[in-house]
CSV table of C-alpha atoms and ligand atoms in Angstrom, one decimal:
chain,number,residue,atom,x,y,z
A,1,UNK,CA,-7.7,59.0,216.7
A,2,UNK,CA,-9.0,58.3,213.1
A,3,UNK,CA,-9.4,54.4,214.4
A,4,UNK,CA,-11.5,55.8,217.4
A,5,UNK,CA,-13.6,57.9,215.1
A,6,UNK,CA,-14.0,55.0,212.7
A,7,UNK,CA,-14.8,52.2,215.5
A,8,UNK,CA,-17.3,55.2,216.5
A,9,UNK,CA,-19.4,55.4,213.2
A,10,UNK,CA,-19.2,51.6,213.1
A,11,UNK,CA,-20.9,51.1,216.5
A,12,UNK,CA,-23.2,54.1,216.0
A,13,UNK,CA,-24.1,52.2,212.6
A,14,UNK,CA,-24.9,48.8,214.7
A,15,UNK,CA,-26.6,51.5,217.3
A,16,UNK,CA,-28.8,53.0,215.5
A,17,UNK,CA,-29.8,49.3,213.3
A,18,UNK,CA,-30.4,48.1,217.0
A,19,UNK,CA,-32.9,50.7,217.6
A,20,UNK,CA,-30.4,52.0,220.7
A,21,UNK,CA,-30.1,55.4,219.8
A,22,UNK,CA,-30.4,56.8,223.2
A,23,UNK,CA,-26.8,55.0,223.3
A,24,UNK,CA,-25.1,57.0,220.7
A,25,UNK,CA,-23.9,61.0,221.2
A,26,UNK,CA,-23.9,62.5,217.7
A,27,UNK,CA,-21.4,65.9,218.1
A,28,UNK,CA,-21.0,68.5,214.9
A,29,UNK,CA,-17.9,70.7,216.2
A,30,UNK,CA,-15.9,72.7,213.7
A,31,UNK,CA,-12.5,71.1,212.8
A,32,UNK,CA,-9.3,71.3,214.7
A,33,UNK,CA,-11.6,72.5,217.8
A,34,UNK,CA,-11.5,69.6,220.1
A,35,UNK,CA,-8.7,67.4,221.7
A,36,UNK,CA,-10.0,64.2,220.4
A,37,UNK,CA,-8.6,61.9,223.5
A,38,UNK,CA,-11.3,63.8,225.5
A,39,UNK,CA,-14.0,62.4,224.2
A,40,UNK,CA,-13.8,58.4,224.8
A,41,UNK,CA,-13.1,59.7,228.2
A,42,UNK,CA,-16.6,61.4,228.2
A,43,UNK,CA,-17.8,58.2,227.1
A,44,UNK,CA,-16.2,56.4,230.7
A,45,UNK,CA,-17.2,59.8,232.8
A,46,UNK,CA,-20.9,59.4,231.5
A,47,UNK,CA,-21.2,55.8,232.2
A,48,UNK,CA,-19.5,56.6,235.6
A,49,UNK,CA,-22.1,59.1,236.6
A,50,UNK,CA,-25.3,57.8,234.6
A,51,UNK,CA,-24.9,53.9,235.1
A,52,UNK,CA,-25.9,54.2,230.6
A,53,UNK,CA,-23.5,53.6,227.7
A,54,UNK,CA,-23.0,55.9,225.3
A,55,UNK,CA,-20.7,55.9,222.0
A,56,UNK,CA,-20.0,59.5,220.8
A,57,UNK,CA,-20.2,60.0,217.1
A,58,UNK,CA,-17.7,63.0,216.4
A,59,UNK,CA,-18.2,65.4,212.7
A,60,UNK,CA,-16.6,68.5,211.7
A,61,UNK,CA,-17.3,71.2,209.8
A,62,UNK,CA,-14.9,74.4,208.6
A,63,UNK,CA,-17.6,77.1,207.9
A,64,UNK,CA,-20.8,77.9,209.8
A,65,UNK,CA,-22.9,78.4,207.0
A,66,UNK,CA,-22.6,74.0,206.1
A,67,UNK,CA,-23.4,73.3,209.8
A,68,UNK,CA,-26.7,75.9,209.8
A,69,UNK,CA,-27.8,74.0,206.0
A,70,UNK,CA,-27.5,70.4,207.3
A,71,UNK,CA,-30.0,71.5,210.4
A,72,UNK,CA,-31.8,74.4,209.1
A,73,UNK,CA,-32.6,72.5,205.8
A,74,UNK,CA,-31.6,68.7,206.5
A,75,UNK,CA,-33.0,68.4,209.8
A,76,UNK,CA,-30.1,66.2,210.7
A,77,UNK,CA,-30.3,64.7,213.8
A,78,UNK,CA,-26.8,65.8,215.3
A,79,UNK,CA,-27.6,66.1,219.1
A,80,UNK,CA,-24.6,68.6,220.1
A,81,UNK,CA,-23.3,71.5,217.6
A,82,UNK,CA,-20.7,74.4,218.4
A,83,UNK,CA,-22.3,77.6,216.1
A,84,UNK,CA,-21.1,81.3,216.5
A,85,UNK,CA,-22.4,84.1,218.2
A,86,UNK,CA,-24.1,85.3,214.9
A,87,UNK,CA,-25.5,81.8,213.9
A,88,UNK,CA,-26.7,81.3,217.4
A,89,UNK,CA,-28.8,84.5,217.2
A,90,UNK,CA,-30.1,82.8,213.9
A,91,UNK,CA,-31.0,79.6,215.4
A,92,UNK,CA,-32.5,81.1,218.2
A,93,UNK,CA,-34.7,83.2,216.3
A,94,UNK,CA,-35.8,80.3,214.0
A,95,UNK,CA,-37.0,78.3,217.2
A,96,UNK,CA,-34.0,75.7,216.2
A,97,UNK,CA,-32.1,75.2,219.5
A,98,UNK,CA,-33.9,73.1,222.8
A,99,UNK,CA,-33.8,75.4,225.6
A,100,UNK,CA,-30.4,73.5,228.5
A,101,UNK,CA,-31.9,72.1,231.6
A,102,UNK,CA,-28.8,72.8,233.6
A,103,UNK,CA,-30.9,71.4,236.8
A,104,UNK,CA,-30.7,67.9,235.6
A,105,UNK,CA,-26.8,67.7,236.2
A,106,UNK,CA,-25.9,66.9,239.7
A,107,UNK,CA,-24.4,70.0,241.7
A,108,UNK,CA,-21.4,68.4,242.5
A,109,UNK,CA,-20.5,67.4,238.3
A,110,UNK,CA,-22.0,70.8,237.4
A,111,UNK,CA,-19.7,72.7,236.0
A,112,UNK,CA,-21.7,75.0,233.7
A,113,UNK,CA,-22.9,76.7,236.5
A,114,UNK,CA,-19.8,77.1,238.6
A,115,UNK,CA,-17.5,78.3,236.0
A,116,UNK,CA,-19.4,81.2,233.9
A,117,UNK,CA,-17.0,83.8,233.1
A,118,UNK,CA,-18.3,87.2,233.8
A,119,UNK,CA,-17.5,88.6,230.4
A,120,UNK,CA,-19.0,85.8,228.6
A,121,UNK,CA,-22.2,85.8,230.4
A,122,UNK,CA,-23.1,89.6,229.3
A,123,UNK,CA,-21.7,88.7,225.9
A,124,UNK,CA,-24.3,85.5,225.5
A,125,UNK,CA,-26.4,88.1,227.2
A,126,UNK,CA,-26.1,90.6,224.1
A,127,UNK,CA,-26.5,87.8,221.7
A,128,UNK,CA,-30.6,88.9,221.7
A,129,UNK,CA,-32.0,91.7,224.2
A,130,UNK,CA,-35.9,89.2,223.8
A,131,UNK,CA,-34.0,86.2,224.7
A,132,UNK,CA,-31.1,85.2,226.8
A,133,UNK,CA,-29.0,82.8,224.8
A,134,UNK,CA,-27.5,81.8,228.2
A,135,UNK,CA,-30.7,79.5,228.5
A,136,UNK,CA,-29.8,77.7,225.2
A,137,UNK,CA,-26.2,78.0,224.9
A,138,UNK,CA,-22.8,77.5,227.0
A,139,UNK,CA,-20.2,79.8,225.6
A,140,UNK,CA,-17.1,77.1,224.4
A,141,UNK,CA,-14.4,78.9,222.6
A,142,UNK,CA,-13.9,82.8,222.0
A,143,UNK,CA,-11.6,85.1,220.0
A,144,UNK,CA,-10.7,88.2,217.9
A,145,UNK,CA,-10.4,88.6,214.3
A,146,UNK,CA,-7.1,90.1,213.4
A,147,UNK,CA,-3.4,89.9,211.2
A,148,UNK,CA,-1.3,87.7,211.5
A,149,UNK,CA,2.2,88.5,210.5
A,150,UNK,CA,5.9,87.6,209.4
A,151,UNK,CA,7.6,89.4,211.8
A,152,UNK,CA,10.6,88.9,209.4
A,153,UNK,CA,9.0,90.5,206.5
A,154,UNK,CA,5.8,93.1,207.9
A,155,UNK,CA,6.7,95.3,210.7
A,156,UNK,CA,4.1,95.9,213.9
A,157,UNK,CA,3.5,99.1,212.5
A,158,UNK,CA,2.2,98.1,208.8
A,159,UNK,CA,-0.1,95.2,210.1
A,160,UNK,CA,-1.2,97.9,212.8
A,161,UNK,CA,-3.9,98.9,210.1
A,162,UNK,CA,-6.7,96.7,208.0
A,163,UNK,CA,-4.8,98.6,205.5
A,164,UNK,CA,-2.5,95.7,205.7
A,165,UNK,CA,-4.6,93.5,202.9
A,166,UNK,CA,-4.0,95.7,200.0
A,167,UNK,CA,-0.5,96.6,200.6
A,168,UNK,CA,1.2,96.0,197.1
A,169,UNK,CA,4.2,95.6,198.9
A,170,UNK,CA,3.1,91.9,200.2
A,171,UNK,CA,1.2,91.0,197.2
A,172,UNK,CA,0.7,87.2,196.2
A,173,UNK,CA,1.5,86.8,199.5
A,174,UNK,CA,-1.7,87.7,201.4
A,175,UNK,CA,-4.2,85.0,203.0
A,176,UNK,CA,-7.8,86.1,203.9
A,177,UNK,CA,-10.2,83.3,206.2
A,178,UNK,CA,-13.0,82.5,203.8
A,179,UNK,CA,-15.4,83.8,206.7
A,180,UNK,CA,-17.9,86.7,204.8
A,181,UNK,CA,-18.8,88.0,208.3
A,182,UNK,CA,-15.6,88.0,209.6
A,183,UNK,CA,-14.1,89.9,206.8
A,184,UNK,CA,-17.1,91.9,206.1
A,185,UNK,CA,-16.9,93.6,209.6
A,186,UNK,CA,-13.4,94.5,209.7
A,187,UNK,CA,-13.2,95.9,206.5
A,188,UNK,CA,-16.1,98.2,206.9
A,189,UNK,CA,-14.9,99.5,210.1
A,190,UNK,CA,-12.2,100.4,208.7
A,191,UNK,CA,-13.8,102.3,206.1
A,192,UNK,CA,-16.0,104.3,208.4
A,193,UNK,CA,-13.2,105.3,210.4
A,194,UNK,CA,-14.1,109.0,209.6
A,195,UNK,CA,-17.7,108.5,211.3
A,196,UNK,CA,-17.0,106.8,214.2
A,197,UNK,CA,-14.1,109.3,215.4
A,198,UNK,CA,-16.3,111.7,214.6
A,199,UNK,CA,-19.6,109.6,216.9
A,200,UNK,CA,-21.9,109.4,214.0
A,201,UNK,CA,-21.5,105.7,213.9
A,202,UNK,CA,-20.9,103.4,217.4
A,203,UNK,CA,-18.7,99.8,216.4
A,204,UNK,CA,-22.5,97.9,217.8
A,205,UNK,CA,-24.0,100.1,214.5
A,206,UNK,CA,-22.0,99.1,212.1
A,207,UNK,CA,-22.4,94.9,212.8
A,208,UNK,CA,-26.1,95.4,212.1
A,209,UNK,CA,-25.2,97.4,208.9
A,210,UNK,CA,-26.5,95.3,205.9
A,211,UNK,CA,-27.5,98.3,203.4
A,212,UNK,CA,-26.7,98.3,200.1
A,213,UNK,CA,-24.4,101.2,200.1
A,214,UNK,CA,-22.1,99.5,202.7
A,215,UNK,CA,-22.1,96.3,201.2
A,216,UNK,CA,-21.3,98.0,198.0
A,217,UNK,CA,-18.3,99.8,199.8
A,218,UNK,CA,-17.2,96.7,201.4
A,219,UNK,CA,-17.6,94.5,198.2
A,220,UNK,CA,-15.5,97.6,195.9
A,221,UNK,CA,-12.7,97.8,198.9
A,222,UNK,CA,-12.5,93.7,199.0
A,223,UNK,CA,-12.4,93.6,194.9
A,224,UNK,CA,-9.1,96.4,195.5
A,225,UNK,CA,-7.9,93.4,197.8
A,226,UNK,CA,-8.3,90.4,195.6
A,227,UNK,CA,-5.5,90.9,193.4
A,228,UNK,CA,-3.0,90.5,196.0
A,229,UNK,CA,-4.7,87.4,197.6
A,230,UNK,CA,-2.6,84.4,197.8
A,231,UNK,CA,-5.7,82.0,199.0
A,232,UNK,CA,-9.4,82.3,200.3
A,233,UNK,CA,-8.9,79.7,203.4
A,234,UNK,CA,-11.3,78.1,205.5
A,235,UNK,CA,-8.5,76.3,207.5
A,236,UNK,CA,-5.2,76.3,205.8
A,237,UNK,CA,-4.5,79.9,206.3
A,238,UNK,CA,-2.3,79.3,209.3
A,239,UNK,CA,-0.1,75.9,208.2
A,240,UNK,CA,0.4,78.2,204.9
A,241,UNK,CA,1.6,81.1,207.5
A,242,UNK,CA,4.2,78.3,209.5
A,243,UNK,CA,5.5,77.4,205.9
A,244,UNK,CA,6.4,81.4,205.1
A,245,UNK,CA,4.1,81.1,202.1
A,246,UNK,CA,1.9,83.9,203.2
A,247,UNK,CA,3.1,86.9,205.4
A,248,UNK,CA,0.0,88.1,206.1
A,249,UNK,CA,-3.3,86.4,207.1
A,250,UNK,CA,-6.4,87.7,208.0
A,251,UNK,CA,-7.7,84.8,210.7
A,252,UNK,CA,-8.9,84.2,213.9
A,253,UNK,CA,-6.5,84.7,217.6
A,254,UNK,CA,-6.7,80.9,218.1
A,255,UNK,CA,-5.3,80.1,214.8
A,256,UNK,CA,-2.4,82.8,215.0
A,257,UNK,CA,-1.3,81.1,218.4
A,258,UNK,CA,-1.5,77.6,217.3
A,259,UNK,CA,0.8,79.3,214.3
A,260,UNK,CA,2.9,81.3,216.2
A,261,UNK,CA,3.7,78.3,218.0
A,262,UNK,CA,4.3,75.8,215.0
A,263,UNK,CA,6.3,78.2,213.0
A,264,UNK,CA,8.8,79.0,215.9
A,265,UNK,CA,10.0,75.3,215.6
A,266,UNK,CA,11.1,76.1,212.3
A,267,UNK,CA,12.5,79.3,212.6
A,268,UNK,CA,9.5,81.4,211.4
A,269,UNK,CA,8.8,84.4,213.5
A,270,UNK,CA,4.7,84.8,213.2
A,271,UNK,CA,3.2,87.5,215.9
A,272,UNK,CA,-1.1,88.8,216.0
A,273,UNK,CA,-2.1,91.8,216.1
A,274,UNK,CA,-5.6,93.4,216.3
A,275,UNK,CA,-5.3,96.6,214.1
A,276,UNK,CA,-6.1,99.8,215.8
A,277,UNK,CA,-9.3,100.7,214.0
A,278,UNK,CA,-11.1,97.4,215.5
A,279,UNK,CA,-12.4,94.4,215.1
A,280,UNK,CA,-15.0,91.5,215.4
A,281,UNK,CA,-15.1,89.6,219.1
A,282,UNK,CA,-16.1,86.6,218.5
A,283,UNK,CA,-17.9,82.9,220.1
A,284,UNK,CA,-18.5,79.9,219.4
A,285,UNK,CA,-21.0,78.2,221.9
A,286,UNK,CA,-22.5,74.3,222.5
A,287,UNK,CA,-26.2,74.1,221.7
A,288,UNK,CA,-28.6,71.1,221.4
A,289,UNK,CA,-30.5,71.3,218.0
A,290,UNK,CA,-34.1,71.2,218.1
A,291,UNK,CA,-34.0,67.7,216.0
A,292,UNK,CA,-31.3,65.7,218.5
A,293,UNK,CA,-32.3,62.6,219.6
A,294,UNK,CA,-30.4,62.3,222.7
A,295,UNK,CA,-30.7,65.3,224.9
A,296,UNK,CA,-29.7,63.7,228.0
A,297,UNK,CA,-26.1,63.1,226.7
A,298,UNK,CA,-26.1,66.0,225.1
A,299,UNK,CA,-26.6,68.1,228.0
A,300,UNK,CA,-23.8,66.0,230.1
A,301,UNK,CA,-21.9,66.0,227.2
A,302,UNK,CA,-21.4,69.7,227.2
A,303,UNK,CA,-21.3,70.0,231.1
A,304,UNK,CA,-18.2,67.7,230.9
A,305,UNK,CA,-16.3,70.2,228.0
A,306,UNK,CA,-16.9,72.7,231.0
A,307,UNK,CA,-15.0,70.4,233.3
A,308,UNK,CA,-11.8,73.0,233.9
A,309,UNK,CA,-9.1,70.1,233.4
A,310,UNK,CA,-11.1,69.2,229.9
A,311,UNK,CA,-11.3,73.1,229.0
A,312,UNK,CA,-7.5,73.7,229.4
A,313,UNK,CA,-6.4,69.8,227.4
A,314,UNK,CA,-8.8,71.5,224.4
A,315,UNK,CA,-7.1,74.8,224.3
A,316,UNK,CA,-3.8,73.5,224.6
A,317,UNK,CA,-4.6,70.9,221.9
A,318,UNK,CA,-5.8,73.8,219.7
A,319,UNK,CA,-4.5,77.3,220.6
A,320,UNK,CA,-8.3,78.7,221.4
A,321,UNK,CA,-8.9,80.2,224.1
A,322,UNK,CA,-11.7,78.6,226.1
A,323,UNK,CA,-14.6,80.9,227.4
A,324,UNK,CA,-14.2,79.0,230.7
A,325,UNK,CA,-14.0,81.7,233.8
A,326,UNK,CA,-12.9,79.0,236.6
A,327,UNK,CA,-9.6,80.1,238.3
A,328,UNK,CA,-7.7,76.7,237.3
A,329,UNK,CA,-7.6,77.7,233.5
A,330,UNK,CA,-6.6,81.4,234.1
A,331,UNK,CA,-3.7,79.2,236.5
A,332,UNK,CA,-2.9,77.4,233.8
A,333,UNK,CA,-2.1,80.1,231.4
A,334,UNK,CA,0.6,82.2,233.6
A,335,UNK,CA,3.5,82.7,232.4
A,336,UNK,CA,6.3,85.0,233.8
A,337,UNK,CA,7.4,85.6,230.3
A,338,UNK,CA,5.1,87.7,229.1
A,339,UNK,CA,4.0,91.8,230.8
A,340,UNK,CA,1.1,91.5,232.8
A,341,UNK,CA,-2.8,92.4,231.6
A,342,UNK,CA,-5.7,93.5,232.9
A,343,UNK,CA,-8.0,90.4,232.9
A,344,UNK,CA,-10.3,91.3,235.4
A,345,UNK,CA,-13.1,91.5,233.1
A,346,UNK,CA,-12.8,88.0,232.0
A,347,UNK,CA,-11.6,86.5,235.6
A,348,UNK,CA,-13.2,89.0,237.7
A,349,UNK,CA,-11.5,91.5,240.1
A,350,UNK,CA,-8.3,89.4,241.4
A,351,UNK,CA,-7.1,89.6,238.0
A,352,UNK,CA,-6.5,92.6,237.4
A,353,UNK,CA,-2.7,92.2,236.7
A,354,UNK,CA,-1.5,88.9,235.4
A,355,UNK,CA,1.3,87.8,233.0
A,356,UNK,CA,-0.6,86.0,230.5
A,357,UNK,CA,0.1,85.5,226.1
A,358,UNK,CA,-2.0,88.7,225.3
A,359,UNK,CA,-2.8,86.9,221.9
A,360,UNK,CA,-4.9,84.3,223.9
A,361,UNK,CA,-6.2,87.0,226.1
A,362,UNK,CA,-6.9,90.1,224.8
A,363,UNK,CA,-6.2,93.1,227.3
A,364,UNK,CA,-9.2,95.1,228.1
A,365,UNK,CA,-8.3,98.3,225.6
A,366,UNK,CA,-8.6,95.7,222.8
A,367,UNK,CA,-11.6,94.0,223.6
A,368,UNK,CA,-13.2,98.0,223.9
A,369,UNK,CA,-12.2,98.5,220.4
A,370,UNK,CA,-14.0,94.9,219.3
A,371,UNK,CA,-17.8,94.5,218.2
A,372,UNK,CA,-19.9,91.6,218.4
A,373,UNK,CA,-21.0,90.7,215.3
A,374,UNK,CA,-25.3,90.2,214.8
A,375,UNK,CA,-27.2,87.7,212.6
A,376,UNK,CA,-28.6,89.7,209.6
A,377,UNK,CA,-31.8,87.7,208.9
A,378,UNK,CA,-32.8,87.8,206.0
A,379,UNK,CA,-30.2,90.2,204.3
A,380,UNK,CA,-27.5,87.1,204.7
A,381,UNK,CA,-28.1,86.5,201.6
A,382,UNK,CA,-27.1,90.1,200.5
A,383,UNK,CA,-23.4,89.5,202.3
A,384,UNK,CA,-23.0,85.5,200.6
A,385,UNK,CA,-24.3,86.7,197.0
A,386,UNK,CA,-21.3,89.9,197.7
A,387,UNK,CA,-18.7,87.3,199.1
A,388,UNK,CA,-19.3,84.8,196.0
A,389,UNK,CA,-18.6,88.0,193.6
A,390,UNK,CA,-15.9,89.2,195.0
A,391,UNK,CA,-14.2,85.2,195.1
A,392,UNK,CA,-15.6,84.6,192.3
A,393,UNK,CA,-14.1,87.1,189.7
A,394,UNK,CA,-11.1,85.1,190.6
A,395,UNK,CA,-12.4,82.1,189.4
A,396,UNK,CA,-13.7,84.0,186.3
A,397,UNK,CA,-10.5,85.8,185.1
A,398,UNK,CA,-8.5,82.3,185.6
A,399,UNK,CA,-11.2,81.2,183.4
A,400,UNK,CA,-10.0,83.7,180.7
A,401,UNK,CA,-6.5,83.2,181.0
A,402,UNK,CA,-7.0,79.3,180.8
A,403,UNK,CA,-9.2,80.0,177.5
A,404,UNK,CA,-6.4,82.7,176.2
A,405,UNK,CA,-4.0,79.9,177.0
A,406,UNK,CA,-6.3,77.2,174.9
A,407,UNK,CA,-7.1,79.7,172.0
A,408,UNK,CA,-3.0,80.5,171.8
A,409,UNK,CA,-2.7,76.9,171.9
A,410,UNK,CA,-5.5,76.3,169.2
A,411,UNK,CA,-4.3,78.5,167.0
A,412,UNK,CA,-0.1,77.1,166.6
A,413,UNK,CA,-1.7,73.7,166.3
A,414,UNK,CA,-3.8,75.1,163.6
A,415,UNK,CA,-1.2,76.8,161.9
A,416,UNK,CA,1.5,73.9,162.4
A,417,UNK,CA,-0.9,71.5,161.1
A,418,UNK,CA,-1.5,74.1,157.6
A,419,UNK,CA,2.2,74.4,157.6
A,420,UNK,CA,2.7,70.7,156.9
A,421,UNK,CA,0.0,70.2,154.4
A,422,UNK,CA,1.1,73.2,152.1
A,423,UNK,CA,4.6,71.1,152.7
A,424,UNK,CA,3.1,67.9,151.6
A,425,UNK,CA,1.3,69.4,148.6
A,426,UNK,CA,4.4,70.9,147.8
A,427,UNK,CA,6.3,67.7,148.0
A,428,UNK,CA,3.4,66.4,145.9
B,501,LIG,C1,-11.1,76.2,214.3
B,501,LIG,C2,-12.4,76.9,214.0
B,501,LIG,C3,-12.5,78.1,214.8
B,501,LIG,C4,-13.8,78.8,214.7
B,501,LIG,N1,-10.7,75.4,213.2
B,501,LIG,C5,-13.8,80.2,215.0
B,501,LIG,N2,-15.1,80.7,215.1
């Protein structure tokens, strides 16, 4: 795949010299999110259907926050990018998505329209009551934030609980996804437990909750953590979970089942869990940037990731679940093995009992205990200066051990070095 994405760049390069950029698709998707062989075969299905060449340039990206910079602040040109729900809001407020003329793909090749999931619709829906995101955005992958665990070391009933991340007992040993919003929200619903058994706080509340006396809770409770954390990870979280380096990871679903799967091959036993004071529920959704150059492609290009026999090759390739409703990918996903769900929220009313991996697909009294989480404008900056303290004190007290460890150091050479002159001058 790396030669395909190198012979991409290449052409795009001799594209773009040529003048020919309504020949080149430039796609900005997070990393280990795609099954790569799909997307010469976009290139073959859009030349099939459109008569025009096209050479997809594919970049990735691990956190959401260096996608929003390079088109926020860069105004790069990329002409297909896959934000989350809470970065979408953003966009969309800061007039930085095109709206998706759906109408210019064919009826019989369109498979936005024919394969919205029901759940996803009202949660693109939610995204921002003075705009439906549904008219800029087509929902691609979605998820829970949760533990994953070593079922040989953690028991169901200790990663049952956020508490999990500061239990001493799997210190050193403790991964957290380097994802502010996705640890922020967690962690302060479970420290306002108390208020929302008690109603005076709903789960929607608390993911527009910036102020400073919840930040301060959140940043005290996550400085508690830190001691026992084995690595801030954008995306090494899970291969570190496969190894049994860490027993305990706070990630996304899609990385626990792409985990669970890897470290049963080498005899680890990894399971998720979603603890039982809630969680995030998470998106990540296709939208064309206000500065692309090629909003024809773009627009087939993410009509074709809807295609149902493209949506299932991407989630197998990655363990994600996609936000595709069409019948073939819940098909797809039986399997006898596992008690059957309620997924008739996602799937609609016929299924309402089927035997589906409940990591990829969350039953229905999960999902009621999840929040979406809500773009925070300007007070962002509130959350990244809180996240960059709390990581940061880590870099700061390896900082004094390393110059305890020099001064130590100093001070034997010193006193080796005085040693040998009052030994020479004695000799003298
Ligand atoms: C996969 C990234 C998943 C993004 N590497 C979850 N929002």
């Amino acid at each position: 795949m790396k030669k395909f994405l190198i012979l991409a760049a290449l052409s795009a390069v001799l594209l773009s010299c040529s003048g020919n950029r309504d020949q080149v698709l430039k796609v900005y998707n997070w990393s280990d999110y795609i099954d790569e062989s799909v997307l010469p075969e976009f290139e073959a299905w859009y030349k099939a259907q459109t008569g025009e060449d096209i050479k997809v340039v594919y970049q990735t990206f691990d956190v959401n926050e260096t996608m929003l910079s390079k088109i926020e602040k860069g105004h790069e040109d990329y002409d297909v990018v896959c934000p989350s729900d809470y970065i979408i809001e953003r966009m969309l407020n800061e007039g930085l998505i095109l709206p998706l003329d759906f109408a210019s793909i064919p009826d019989e090749i369109n498979y936005i329209a024919h394969n919205r999931s029901p759940f996803m619709h009202q949660m693109f829906r939610d995204i921002n009551p003075a705009i439906d995101a549904n008219d800029y955005s087509v929902p691609y992958m979605w998820g829970t934030s949760g533990i994953i665990y070593n079922t040989q070391k953690v028991t169901a009933e200790e990663a049952g609980t956020w508490d999990i991340i500061r239990n001493p007992k799997f210190a050193g040993q403790i991964l957290i996804k380097d994802a502010p919003r996705d640890v922020y929200g967690p962690v302060l619903i479970y420290l306002k437990q108390k208020e929302l058994k008690e109603g005076k706080v709903t789960l929607q509340e608390l993911m527009h909750d910036s102020s400073d006396a919840s930040l301060a809770a959140v940043e005290s409770y996550l400085k508690g953590v830190k001691p026992g954390v084995l690595g801030w990870e954008a995306d090494f979280g899970k291969d570190q979970m496969t190894k049994g380096r860490g027993v305990v990871s706070l990630n996304w679903s899609g990385d626990a089942v792409w985990a669970i799967e890897e470290a049963a091959e080498v005899g680890v036993s990894l399971d998720y869990i979603v603890p039982e004071e809630g969680s995030n529920v998470w998106f990540d959704g296709w939208v064309i940037p206000k500065y692309a150059k090629n909003v024809k492609a773009a627009t087939y290009f993410i009509d074709f990731m809807c295609r149902p026999d493209i949506a299932i090759r991407n989630m197998d390739e990655t363990g994600y679940v996609s936000a595709n409703g069409a019948i073939e990918v819940l098909e797809s996903q039986i399997d006898e093995e596992y008690d059957a769900i309620d997924l008739s929220y996602f799937f609609g009313a016929e299924a309402d009992s089927v035997h589906v991996n409940p990591v990829l697909y969350p039953d229905k009294a999960v999902i009621d205990r999840c929040a979406l989480e809500h773009d925070w404008g300007k007070d962002t900056d509130k959350l990244l200066a809180m996240w960059s303290r709390v990581k940061g004190d880590n870099a700061s007290s390896m900082t004094y051990i390393i110059l305890a460890l020099a001064a130590v150091l100093a001070a034997v050479i010193v006193s080796k070095s005085s040693k040998k002159r009052r030994h020479r001058k004695s000799r003298r």
